[in-house]
Coordinates of C-alpha atoms in Angstrom, one line a residue:
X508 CA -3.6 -8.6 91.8
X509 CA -4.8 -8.4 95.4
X510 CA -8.3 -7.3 94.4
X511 CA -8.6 -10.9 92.4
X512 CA -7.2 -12.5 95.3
X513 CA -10.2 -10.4 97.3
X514 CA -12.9 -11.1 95.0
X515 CA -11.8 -15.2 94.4
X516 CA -11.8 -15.2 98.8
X517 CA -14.7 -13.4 99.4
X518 CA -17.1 -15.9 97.5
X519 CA -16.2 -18.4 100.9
X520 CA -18.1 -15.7 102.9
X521 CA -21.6 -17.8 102.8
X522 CA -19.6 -20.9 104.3
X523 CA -18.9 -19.9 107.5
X524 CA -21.1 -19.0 110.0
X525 CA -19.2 -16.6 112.3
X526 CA -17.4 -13.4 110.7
X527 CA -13.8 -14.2 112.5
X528 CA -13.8 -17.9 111.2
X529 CA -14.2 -16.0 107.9
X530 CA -11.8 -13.5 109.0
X531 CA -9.2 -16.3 110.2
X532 CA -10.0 -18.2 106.5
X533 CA -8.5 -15.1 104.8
X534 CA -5.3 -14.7 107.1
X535 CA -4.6 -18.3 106.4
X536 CA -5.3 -18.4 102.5
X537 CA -2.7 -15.3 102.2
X538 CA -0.5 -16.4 105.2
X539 CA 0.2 -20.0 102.8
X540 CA 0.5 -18.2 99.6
X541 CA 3.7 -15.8 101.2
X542 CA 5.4 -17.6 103.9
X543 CA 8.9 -18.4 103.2
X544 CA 9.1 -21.2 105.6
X545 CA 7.3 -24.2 106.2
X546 CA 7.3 -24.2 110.1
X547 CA 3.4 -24.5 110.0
X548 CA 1.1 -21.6 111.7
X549 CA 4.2 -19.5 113.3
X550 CA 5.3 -19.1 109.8
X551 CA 1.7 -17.7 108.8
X552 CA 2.2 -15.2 111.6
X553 CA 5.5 -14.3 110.8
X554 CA 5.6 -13.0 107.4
X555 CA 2.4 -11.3 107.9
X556 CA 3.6 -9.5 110.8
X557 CA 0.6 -10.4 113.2
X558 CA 0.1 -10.3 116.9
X559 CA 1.4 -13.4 118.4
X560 CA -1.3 -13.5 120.6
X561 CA -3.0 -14.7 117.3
X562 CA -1.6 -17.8 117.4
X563 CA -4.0 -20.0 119.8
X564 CA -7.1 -18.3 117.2
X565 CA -5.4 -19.8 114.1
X566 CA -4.6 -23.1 115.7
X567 CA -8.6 -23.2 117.0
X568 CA -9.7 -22.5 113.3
X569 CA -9.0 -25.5 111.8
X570 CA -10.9 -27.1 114.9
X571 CA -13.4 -25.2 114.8
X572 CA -17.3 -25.6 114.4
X573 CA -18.1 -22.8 112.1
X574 CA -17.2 -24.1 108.9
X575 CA -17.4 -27.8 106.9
X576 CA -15.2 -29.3 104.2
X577 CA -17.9 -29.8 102.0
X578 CA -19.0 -26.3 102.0
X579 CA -15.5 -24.8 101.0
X580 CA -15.2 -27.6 98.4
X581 CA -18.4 -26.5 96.3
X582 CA -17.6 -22.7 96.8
X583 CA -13.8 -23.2 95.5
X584 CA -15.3 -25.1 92.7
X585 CA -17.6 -22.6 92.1
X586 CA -15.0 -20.0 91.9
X587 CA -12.2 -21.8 89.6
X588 CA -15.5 -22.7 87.6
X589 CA -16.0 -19.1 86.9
X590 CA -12.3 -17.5 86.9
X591 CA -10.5 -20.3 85.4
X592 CA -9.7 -20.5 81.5
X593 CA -10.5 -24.5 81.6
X594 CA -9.7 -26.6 78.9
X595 CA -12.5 -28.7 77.1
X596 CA -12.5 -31.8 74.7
X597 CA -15.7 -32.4 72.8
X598 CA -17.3 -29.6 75.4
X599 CA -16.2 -31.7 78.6
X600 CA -13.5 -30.5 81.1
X601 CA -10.5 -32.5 81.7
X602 CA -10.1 -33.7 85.4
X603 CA -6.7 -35.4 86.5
X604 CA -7.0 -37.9 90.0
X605 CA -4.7 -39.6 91.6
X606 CA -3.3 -40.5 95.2
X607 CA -0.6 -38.9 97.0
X608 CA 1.1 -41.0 100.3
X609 CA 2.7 -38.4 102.9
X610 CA 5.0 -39.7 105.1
X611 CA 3.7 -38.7 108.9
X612 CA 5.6 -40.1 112.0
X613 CA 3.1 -38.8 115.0
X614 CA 2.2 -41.3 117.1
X615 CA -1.0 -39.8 118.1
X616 CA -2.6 -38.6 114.7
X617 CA -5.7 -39.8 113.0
X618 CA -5.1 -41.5 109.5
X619 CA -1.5 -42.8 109.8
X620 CA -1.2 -46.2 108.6
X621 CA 1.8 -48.6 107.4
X622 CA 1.9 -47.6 103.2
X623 CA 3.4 -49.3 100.7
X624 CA 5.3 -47.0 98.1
X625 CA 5.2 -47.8 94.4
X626 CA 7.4 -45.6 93.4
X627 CA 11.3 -46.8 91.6
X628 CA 13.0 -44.1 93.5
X629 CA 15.3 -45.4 95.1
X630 CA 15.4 -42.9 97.8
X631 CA 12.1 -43.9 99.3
X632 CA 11.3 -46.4 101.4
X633 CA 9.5 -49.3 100.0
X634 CA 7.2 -49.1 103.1
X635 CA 6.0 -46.2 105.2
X636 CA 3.9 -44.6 107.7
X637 CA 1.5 -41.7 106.9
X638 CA -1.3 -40.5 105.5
X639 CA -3.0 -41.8 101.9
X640 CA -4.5 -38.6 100.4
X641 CA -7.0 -38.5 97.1
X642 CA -7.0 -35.6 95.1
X643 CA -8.5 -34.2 92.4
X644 CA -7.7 -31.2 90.0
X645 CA -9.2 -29.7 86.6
X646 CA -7.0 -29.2 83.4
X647 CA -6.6 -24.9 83.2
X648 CA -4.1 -22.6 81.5
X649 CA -3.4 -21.9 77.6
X650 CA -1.4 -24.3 75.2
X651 CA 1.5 -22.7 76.1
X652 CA 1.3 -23.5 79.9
X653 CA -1.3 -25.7 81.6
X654 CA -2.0 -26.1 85.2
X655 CA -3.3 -28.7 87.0
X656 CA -5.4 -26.6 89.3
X657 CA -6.3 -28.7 92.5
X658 CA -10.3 -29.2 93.3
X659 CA -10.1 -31.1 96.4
X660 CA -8.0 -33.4 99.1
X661 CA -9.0 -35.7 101.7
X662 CA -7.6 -39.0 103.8
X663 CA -8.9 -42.2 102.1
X664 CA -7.8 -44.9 104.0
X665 CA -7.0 -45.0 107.6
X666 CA -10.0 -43.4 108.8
X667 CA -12.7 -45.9 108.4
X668 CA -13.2 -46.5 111.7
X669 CA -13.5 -42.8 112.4
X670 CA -16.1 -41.9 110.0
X671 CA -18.2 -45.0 110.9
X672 CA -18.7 -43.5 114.4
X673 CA -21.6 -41.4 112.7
X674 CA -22.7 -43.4 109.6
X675 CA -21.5 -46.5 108.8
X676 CA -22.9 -46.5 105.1
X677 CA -21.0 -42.9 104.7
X678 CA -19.5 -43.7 101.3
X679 CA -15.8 -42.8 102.8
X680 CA -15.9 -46.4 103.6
X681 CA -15.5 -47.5 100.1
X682 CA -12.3 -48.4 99.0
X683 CA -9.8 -45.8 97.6
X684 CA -10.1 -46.4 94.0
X685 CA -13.8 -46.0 94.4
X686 CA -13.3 -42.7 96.5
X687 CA -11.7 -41.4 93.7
X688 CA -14.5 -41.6 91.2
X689 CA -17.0 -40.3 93.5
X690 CA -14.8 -37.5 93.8
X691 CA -14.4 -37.3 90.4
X692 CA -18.0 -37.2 90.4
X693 CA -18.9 -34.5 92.8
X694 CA -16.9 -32.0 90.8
X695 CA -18.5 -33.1 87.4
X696 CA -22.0 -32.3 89.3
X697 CA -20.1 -28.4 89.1
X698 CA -18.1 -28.4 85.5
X699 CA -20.4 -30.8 83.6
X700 CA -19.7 -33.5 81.3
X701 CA -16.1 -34.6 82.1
X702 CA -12.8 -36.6 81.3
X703 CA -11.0 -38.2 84.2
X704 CA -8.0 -39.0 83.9
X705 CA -6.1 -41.7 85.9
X706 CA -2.7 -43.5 86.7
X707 CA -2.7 -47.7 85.3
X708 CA -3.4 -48.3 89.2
X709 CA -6.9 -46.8 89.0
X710 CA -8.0 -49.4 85.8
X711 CA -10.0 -51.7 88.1
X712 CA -13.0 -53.5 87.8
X713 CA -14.7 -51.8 90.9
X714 CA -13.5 -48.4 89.7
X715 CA -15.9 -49.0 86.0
X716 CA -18.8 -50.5 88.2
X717 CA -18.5 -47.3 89.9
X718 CA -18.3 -45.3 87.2
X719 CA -21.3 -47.2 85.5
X720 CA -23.6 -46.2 88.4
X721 CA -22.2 -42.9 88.4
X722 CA -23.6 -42.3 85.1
X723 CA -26.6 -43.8 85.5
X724 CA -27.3 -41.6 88.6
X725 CA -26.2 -38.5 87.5
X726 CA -27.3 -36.2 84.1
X727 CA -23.6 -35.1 83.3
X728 CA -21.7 -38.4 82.1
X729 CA -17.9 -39.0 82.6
X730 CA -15.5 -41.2 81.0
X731 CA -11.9 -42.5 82.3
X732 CA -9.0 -42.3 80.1
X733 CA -6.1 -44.5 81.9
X734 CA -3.1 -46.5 81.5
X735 CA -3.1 -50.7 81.3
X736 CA -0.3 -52.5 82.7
X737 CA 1.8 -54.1 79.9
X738 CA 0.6 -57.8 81.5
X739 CA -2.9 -57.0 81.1
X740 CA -5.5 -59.4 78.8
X741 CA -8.2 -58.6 77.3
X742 CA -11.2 -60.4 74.7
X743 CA -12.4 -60.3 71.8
X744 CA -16.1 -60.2 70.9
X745 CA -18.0 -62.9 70.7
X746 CA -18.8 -64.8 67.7
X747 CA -22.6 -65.0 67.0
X748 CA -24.1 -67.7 68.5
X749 CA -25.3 -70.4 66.8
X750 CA -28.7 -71.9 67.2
X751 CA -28.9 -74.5 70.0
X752 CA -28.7 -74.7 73.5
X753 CA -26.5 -72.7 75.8
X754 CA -26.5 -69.8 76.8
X755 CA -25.1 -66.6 74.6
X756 CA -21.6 -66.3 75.0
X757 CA -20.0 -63.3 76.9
X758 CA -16.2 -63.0 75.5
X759 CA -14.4 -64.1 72.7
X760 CA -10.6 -64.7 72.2
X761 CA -8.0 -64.2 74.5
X762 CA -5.5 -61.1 73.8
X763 CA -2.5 -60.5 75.7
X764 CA -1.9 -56.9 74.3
X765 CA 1.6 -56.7 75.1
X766 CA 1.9 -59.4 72.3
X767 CA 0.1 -57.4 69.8
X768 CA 3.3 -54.7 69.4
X769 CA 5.2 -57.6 67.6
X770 CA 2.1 -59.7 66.4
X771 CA 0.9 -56.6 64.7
X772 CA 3.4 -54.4 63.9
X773 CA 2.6 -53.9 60.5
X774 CA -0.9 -52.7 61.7
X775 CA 0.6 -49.7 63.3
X776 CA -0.1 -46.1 62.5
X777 CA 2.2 -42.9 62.6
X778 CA 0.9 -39.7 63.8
X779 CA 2.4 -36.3 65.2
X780 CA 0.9 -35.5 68.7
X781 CA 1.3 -32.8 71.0
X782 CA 3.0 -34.7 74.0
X783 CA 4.4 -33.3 77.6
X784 CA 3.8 -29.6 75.5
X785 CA 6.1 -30.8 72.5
X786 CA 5.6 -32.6 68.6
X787 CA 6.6 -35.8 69.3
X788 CA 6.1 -38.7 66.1
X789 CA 4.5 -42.0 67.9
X790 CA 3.2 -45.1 66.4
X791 CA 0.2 -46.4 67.1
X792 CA -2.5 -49.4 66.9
X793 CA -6.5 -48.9 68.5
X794 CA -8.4 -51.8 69.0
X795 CA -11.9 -51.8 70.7
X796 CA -11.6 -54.9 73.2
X797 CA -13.5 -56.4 75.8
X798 CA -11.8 -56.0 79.4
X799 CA -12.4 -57.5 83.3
X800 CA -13.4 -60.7 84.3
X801 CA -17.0 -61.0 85.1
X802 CA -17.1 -58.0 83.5
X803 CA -16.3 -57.9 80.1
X804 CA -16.7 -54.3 79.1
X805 CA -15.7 -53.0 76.0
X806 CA -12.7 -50.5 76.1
X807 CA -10.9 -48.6 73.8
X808 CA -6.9 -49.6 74.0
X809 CA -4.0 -47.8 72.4
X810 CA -0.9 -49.5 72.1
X811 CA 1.6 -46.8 71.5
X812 CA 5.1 -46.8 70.7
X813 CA 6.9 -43.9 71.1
X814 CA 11.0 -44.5 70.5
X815 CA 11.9 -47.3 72.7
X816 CA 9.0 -46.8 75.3
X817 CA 6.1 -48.9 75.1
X818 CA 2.6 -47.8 76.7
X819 CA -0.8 -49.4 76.7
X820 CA -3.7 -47.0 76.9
X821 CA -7.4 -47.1 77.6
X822 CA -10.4 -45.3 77.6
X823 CA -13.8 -45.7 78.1
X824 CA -15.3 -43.3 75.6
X825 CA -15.0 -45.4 72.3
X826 CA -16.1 -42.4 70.2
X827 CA -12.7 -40.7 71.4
X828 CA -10.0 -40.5 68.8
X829 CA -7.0 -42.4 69.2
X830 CA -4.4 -39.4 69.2
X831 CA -7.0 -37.6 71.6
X832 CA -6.6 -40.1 73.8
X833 CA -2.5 -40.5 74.0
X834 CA -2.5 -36.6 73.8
X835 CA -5.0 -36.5 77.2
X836 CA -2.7 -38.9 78.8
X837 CA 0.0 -36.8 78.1
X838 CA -1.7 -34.1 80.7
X839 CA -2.1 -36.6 83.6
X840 CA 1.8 -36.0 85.0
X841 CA 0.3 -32.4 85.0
X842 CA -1.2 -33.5 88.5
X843 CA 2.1 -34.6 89.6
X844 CA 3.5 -31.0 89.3
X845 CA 0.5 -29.4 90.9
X846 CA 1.6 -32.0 94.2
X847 CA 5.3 -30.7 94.0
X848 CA 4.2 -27.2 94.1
X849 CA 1.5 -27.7 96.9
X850 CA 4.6 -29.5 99.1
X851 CA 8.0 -27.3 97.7
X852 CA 5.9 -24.1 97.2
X853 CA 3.2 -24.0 99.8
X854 CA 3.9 -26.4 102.6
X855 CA 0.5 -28.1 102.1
X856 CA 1.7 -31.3 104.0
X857 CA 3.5 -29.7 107.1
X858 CA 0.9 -30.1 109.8
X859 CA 1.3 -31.1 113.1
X860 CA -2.2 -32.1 114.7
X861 CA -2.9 -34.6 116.9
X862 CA -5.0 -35.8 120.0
X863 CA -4.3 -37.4 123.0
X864 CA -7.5 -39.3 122.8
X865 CA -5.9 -41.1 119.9
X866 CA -4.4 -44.6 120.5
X867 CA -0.9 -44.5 120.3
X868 CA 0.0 -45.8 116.9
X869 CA 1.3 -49.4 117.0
X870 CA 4.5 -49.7 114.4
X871 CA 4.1 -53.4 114.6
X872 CA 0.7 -54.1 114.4
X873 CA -0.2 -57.0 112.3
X874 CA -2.9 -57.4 109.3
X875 CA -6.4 -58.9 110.9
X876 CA -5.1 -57.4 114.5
X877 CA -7.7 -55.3 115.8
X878 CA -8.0 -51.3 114.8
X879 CA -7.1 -50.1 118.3
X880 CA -9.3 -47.4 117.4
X881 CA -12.2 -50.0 118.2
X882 CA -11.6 -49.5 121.8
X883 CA -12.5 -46.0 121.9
X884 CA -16.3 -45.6 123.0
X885 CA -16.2 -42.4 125.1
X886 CA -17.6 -40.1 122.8
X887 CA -15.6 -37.0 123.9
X888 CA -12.8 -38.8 122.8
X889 CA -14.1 -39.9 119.8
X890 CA -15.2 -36.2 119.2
X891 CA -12.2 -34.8 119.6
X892 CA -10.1 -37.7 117.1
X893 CA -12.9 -36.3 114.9
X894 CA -12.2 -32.7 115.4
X895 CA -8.8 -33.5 115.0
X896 CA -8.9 -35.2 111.9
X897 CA -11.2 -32.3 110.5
X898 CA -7.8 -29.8 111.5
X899 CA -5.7 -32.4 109.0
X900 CA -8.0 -32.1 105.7
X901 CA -9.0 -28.5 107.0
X902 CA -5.4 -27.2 106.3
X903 CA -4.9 -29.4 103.2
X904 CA -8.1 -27.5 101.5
X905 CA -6.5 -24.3 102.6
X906 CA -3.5 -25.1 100.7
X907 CA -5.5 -26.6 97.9
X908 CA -7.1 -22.8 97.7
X909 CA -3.9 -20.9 98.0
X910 CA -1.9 -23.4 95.6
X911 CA -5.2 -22.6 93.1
X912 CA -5.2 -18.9 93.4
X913 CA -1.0 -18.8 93.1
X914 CA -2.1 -20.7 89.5
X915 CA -4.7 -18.6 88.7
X916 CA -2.6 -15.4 89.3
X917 CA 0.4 -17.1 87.1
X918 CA -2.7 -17.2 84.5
X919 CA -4.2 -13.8 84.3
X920 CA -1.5 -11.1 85.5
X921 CA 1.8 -12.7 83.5
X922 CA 0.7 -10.4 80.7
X923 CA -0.3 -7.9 82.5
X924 CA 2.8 -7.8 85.3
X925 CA 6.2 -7.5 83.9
X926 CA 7.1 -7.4 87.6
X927 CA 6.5 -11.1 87.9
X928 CA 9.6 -11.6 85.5
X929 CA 11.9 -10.1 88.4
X930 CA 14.3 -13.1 89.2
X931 CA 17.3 -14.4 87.2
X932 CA 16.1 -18.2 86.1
X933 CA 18.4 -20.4 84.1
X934 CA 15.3 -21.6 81.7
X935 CA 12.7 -18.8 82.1
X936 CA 9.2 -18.7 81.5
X937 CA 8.4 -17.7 77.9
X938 CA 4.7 -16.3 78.7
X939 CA 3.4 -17.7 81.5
X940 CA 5.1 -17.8 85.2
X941 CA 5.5 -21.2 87.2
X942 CA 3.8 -20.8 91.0
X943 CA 7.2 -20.6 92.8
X944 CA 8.0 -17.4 90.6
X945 CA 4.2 -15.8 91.9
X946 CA 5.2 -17.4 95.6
X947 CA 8.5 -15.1 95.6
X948 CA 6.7 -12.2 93.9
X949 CA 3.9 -12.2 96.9
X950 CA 6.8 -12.4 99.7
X951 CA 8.8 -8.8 98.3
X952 CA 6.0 -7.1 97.4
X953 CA 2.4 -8.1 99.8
X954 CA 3.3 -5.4 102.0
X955 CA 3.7 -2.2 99.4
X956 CA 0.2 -4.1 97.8
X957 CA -1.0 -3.9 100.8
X958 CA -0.3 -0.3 101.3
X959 CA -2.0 0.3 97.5
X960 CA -4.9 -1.5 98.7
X961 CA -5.8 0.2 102.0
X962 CA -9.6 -0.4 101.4
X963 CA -10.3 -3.6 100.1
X964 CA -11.9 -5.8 102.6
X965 CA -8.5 -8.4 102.5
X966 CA -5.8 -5.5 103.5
X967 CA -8.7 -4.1 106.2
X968 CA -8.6 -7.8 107.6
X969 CA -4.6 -8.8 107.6
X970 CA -4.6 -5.2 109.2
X971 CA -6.8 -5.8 112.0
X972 CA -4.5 -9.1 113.0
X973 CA -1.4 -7.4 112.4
X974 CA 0.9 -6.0 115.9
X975 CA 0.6 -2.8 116.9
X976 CA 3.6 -0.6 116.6
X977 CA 5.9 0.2 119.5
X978 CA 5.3 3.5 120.1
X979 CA 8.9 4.1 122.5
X980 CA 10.5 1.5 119.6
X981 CA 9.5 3.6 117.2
X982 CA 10.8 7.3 119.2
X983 CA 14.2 5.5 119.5
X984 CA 14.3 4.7 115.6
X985 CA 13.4 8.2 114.9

């Protein structure tokens, strides 16, 4: 098990330019996958038992000049490209975006902005401060248990000002919608062909203009299978036109789909689909309809009725079959997991950076006020809100790694490792472990792997950080 982990982490070798960033790249990876508290970087040096003179070195990483984010994004995508049992639908991989708000209260950090929450949990907040992350992750595992392995993280809104310090036309000016499909995109230029899928929030007239020039740009082509809001209209065709002045028409008739599950009832199918990893008996109607003013492209929509739940689905690949599509859907929540894990499991979300070049963030700050981030013009300061904001999505990768290669473990050793199976669970896994199960696994045993490992390039590295023993400490124990 610790050899894949050392064969999966030395494939980052080529992106960093110094040995002891590399070095510092592994001791984090490994420090997030088997910490047992989320304390940030102490944590890291606690349960690996290293000097804490270490600490200031770890902090400075994530600051640091020897690496970039784009450079670890391509080589983790290389490696979950290679190790990873993907899953494939009409020779395409399945890729799952959506956004993830974490709440952030430091007055003094890059990227915190006044969110609104969608959720219907009553527990949060309708509005809140932090950070707006995109994310996106590729459909892996086996029928009987599939991850959604994460691919990449990064702030999309909050820090427009920052990037347009260097290059206003940088395309992390675009909206977040948008982001997401060029994201989407990047990783189809590694995996190929692809399906994206996305939440009803994501169906938006820039997001398909995006995705059209995506696919005119690019050789591998990608289609978006999403969710409609139950309000939503769409059109018709339109009839031939007839000879005479005027120009063609663009749309036909107007549909309000929600209509069309009591207008057309008897026009509904039955069919047994593999949904949320169980049979389930839905009903269903497909209809190929034009969608977006202005725009008027055609769509594939699924209304589906499944018990007393109503859900309108869309897709832009018409040559899809409509249980493909309700069955693909069915994955998206997959993503939802994979961001409980990366917070419960890993602590992906508990850093702490700042700068005190940073405005202080103003709580009441209205909409069309100036960004106070306007005002900074020394360029040391803007340097180091840069660095700083680097530090943020810096650790957010690393966890995006170490949650991956938790997965990919659950994947290839749970039928190999009986040991993983160690702990009492009220519902255990049948064949294939969840990541908290590997999480706890790592934490009672890394140190006795370690010891079975003595020569792999990992151990030799944790080693080389870890405290020397107390020589009169260990006399008095003896």
């Amino acid at each position: 098990m610790l050899k894949f982990v050392n064969d999966m982490l030395s494939v980052f070798r080529a992106c960093f330019s110094r040995t002891a960033a590399f070095e510092w790249f592994v001791v984090i990876i490994v420090g997030l996958m088997v910490r047992t508290d989320h304390l940030g970087v102490t944590s890291i040096v606690r349960d690996l038992a290293l000097d804490p003179r270490h600490y200031e070195s770890i902090v400075h990483f994530f600051r640091s000049s020897a690496w970039s984010l784009e450079a670890l994004r391509l080589a983790w995508q290389e490696a979950v490209h290679r190790a990873a049992p993907l899953q494939r639908v009409g020779g395409r991989v399945v890729l799952v975006g959506d956004g993830m708000k974490q709440a952030k209260e430091g007055r003094r950090m890059p990227g915190v902005k006044k969110l609104h929450q969608e959720s219907e949990n009553v527990s949060k907040g309708e509005y809140i401060f932090g950070h707006l992350f995109g994310a996106i992750g590729i459909l892996a595992g086996t029928p009987q248990k599939w991850f959604c392995l994460p691919l990449f993280m990064n702030l999309q809104d909050g820090v427009k000002t920052i990037f347009g310090w260097e290059d206003a036309s940088e395309e992390r000016q675009a909206s977040h919608v948008v982001q997401m499909i060029d994201q989407a995109f990047a990783a189809a230029r590694t995996f190929g062909g692809a399906l994206l899928l996305l939440d009803r929030y994501f169906l938006s007239i820039p997001a398909l203009r995006r995705l059209a020039e995506g696919n005119r740009a690019s050789d591998g082509r990608m289609h978006i299978v999403t969710k409609a809001k139950m309000n939503a209209v769409a059109y018709e065709p339109p009839a031939p036109k007839k000879r005479g002045r005027g120009r063609p028409l663009k749309k036909g008739k107007m549909v309000k789909l929600a209509e069309l599950f009591q207008t057309r009832a008897a026009d509904f199918q039955t069919a047994v689909v593999t949904l949320y990893g169980k049979e389930e008996t839905v009903s269903f109607l497909c209809l190929d309809l034009l969608w977006g003013q202005g725009l008027y492209q055609k769509l594939r929509f699924v209304l589906v009725r499944h018990g007393d739940r109503l859900s309108i689905l869309v897709s832009t690949d018409l040559a899809l079959e409509a249980t493909e599509i309700i069955t693909l859907y069915g994955y998206r929540f997959k993503i939802e997991c994979t961001f409980r894990e990366m917070k419960q499991v890993i602590g992906a979300f508990g850093y702490r950076f700042w700068s005190a070049s940073m405005p202080k963030l103003n709580r009441y700050r209205r909409k069309g006020e100036p960004d106070p981030l306007a005002h900074v013009t020394d360029e040391q300061d803007r340097k180091r809100i840069r660095l700083t904001l680097q530090a943020i999505e810096g650790f957010v990768m690393c966890s995006v790694i170490a949650t991956g290669l938790v997965q990919l473990i659950a994947l290839r050793f749970s039928g190999r490792t009986p040991a993983l199976f160690f702990r009492y669970l009220r519902t255990p896994s049948k064949s294939i472990v969840s990541e908290a199960t590997v999480a706890a696994y790592l934490r009672k045993s890394i140190f006795r792997l370690f010891a079975q490992n003595r020569q792999i390039a990992l151990t030799k590295i944790i080693r080389s950080k870890q405290a020397a023993p107390d020589s009169d400490a260990d006399s008095l124990v003896s």
